Short mmCIF file of C-alpha atoms in Angstrom, two decimals:
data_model
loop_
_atom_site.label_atom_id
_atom_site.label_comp_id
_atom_site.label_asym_id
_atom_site.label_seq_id
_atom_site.Cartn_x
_atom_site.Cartn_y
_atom_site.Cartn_z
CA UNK A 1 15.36 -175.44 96.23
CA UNK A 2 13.00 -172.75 96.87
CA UNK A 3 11.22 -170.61 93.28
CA UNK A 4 12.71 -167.37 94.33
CA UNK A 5 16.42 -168.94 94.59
CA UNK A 6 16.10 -170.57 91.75
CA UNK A 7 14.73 -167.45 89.97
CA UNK A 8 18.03 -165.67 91.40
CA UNK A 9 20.41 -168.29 90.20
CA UNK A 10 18.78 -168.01 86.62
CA UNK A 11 19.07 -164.00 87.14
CA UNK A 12 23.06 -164.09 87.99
CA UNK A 13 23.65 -166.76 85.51
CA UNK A 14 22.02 -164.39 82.48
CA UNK A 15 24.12 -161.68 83.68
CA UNK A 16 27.35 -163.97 83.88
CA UNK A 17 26.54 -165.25 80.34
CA UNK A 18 25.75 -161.83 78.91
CA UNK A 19 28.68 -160.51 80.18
CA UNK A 20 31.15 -162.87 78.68
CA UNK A 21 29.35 -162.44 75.43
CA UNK A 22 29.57 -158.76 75.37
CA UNK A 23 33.44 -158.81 76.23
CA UNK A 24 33.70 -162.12 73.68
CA UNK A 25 36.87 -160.46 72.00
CA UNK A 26 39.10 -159.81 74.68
CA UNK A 27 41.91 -161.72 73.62
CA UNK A 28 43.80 -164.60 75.83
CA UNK A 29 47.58 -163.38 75.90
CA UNK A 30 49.33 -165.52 73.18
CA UNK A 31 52.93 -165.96 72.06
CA UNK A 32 53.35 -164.46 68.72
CA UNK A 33 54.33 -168.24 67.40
CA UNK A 34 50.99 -169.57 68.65
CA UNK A 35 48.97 -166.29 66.88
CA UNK A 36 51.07 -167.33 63.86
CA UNK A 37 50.27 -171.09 63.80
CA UNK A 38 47.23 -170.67 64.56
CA UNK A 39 46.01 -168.34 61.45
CA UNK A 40 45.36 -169.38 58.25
CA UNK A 41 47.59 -166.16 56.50
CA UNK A 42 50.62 -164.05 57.71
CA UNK A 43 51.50 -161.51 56.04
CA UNK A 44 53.48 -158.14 56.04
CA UNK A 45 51.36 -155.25 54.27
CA UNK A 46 51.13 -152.12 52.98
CA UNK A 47 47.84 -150.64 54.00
CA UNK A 48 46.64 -148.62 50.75
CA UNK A 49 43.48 -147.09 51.95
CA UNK A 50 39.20 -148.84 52.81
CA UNK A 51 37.28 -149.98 49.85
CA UNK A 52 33.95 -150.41 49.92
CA UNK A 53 33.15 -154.16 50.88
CA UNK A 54 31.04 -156.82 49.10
CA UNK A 55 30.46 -158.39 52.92
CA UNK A 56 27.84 -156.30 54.61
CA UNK A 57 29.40 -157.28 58.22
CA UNK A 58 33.08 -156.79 57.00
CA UNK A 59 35.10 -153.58 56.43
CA UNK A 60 37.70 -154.14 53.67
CA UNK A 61 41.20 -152.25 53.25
CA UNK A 62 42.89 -152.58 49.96
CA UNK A 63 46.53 -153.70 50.27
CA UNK A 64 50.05 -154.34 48.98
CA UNK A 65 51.74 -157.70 49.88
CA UNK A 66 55.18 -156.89 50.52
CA UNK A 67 56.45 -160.24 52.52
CA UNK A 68 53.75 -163.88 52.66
CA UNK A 69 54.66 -165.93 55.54
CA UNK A 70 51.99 -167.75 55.39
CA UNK A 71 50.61 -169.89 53.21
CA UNK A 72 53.21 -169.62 50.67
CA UNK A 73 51.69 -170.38 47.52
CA UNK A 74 51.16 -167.62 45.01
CA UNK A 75 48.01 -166.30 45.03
CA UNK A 76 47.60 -162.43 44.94
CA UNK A 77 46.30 -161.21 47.88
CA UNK A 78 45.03 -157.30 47.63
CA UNK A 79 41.69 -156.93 49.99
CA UNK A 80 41.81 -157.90 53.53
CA UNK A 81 38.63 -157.63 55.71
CA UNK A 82 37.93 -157.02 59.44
CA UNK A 83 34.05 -157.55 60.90
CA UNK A 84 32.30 -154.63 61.60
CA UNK A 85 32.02 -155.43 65.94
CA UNK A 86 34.12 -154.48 68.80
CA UNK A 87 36.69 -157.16 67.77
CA UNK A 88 37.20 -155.85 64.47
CA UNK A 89 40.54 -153.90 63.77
CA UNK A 90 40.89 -150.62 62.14
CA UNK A 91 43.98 -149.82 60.43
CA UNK A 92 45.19 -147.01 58.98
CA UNK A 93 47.50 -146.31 55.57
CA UNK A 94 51.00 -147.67 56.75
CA UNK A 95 52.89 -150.86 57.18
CA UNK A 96 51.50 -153.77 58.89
CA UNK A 97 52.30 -157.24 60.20
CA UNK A 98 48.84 -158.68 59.77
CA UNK A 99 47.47 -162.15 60.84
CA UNK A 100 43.72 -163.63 60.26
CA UNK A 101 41.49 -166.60 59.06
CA UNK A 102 39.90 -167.58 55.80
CA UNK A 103 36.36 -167.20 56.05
CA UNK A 104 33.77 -167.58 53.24
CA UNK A 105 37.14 -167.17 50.48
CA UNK A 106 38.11 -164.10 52.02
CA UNK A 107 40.51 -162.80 54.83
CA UNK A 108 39.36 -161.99 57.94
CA UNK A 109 41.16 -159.97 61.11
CA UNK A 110 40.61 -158.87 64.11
CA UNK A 111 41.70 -157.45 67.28
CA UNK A 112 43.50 -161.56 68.82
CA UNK A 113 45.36 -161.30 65.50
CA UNK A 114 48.69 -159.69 64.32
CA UNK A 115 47.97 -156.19 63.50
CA UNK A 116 51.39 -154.45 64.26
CA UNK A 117 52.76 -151.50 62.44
CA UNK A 118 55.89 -152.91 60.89
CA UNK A 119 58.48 -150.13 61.99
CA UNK A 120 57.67 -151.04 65.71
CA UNK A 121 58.96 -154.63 65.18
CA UNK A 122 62.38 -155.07 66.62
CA UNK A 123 64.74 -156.82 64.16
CA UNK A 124 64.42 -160.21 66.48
CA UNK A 125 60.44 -160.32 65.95
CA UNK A 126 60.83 -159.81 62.21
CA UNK A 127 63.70 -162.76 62.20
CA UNK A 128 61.46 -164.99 64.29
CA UNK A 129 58.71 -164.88 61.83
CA UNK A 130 60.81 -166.53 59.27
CA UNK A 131 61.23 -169.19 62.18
CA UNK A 132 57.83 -170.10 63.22
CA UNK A 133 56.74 -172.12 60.77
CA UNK A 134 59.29 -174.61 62.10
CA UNK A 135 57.73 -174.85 65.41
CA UNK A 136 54.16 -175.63 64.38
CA UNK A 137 54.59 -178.97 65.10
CA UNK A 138 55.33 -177.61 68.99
CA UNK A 139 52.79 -176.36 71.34
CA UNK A 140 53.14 -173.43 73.66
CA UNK A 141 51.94 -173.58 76.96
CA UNK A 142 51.74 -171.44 80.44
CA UNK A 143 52.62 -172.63 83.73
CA UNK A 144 52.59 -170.91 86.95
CA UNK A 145 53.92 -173.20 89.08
CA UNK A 146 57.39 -175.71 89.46
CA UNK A 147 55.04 -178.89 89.62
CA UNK A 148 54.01 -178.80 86.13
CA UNK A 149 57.71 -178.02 85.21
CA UNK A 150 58.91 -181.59 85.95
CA UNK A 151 57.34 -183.93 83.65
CA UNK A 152 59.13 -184.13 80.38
CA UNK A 153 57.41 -182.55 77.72
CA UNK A 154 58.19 -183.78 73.95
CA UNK A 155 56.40 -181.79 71.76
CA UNK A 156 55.36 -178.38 74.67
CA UNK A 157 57.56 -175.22 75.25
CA UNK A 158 56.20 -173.85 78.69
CA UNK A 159 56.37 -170.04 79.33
CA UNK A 160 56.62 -170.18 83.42
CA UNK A 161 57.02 -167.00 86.25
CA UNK A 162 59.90 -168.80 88.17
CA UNK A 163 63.00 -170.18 87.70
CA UNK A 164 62.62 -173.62 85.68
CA UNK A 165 60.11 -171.63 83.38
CA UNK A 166 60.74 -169.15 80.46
CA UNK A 167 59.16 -165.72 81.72
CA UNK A 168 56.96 -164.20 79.36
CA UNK A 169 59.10 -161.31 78.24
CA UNK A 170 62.25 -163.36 77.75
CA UNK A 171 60.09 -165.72 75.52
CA UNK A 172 59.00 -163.36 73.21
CA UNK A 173 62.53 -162.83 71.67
CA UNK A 174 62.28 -166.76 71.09
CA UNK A 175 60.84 -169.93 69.40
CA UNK A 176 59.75 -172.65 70.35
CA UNK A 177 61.44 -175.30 68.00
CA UNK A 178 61.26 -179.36 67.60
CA UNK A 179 65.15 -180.57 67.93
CA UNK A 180 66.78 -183.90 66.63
CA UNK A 181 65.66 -186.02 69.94
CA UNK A 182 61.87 -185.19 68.81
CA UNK A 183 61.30 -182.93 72.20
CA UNK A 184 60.75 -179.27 71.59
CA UNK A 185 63.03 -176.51 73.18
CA UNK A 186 63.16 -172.41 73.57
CA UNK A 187 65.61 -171.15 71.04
CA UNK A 188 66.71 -167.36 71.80
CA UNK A 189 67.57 -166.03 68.39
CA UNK A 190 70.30 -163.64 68.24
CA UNK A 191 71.90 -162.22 65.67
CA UNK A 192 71.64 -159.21 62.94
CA UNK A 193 68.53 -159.93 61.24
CA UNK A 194 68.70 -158.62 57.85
CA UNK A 195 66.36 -155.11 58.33
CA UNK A 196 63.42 -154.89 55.30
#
């Protein structure tokens, strides 16, 4: 291989890698049960106001717990924090549905997490949450085509685009839950979920 193509190669590579590190927080699309087993704490908040933060790469809000999904034990949560890049989240005084990660003793979000304003919750999303705890033990996965439909899957839900597959949309107003033969199955949740 000649200097000048390797040169080029190096060239388009650098721009390749530089370009997936600028856009590193677009977010791969997720089923709210994976962005809920997935993060350390889910909570529903009230969003007081920002306070100044003790991180010097985080910007803290000051909050009121109203509903802990997750973990459960009883420890007072009132600051939240979000970093200061393009993947950082910026909320403002209101109700949220908000998902992150411990770092460093503290709580982290960010734009791939739960940051939904409460009221826009339909009462199925707020009864899943209550739900999705159950199906940790499941994994979520997407499929595109009938082929990867036919093996039997114990412990996988599959979100598919045809027929034998649960389309995207339809799968949001469900879980994915582990049933008594050990395999995991969609569960569409109906029902009047008591409003908060």
């Amino acid at each position: 291989m000649s200097a000048a193509v390797t040169l080029g190669l190096l060239i388009f590579l650098s721009a390749v890698l530089n370009e997936q590190v600028a856009e590193g927080c677009k977010c791969l699309p997720r089923h709210p049960q994976q962005v809920f087993c997935e993060s350390d704490v889910v909570i529903r908040a009230k969003i007081i106001g920002s306070v100044t933060s003790t991180h010097p790469d985080l910007v803290a809000f000051n909050i009121k717990v109203i509903t802990k999904y997750k973990p459960s034990n009883k420890k007072d949560i009132r600051v939240i924090y979000s970093t200061k890049t393009s993947c950082g989240g910026v909320l403002n005084n209101g109700e949220y549905l908000l998902s992150g990660s411990l770092m460093d003793g503290v709580i982290v979000f960010g734009l791939c997490d739960f940051m939904w304003p409460w009221d826009q919750l339909s009462s199925v999303q707020k009864g899943n949450l209550n739900m999705y705890r159950r199906g940790c033990v499941c994994e979520i996965a997407s499929c595109t085509g009938a082929s990867c439909l036919t093996k039997k899957l114990q412990r996988k839900c599959l979100i598919g685009v045809n027929s034998l597959g649960l389309v995207y949309e339809e799968a949001l107003q469900s879980v994915c839950l582990p049933c008594r033969d050990g395999f995991c199955r969609w569960r569409k949740m109906i029902g009047n979920y008591k409003r908060s």
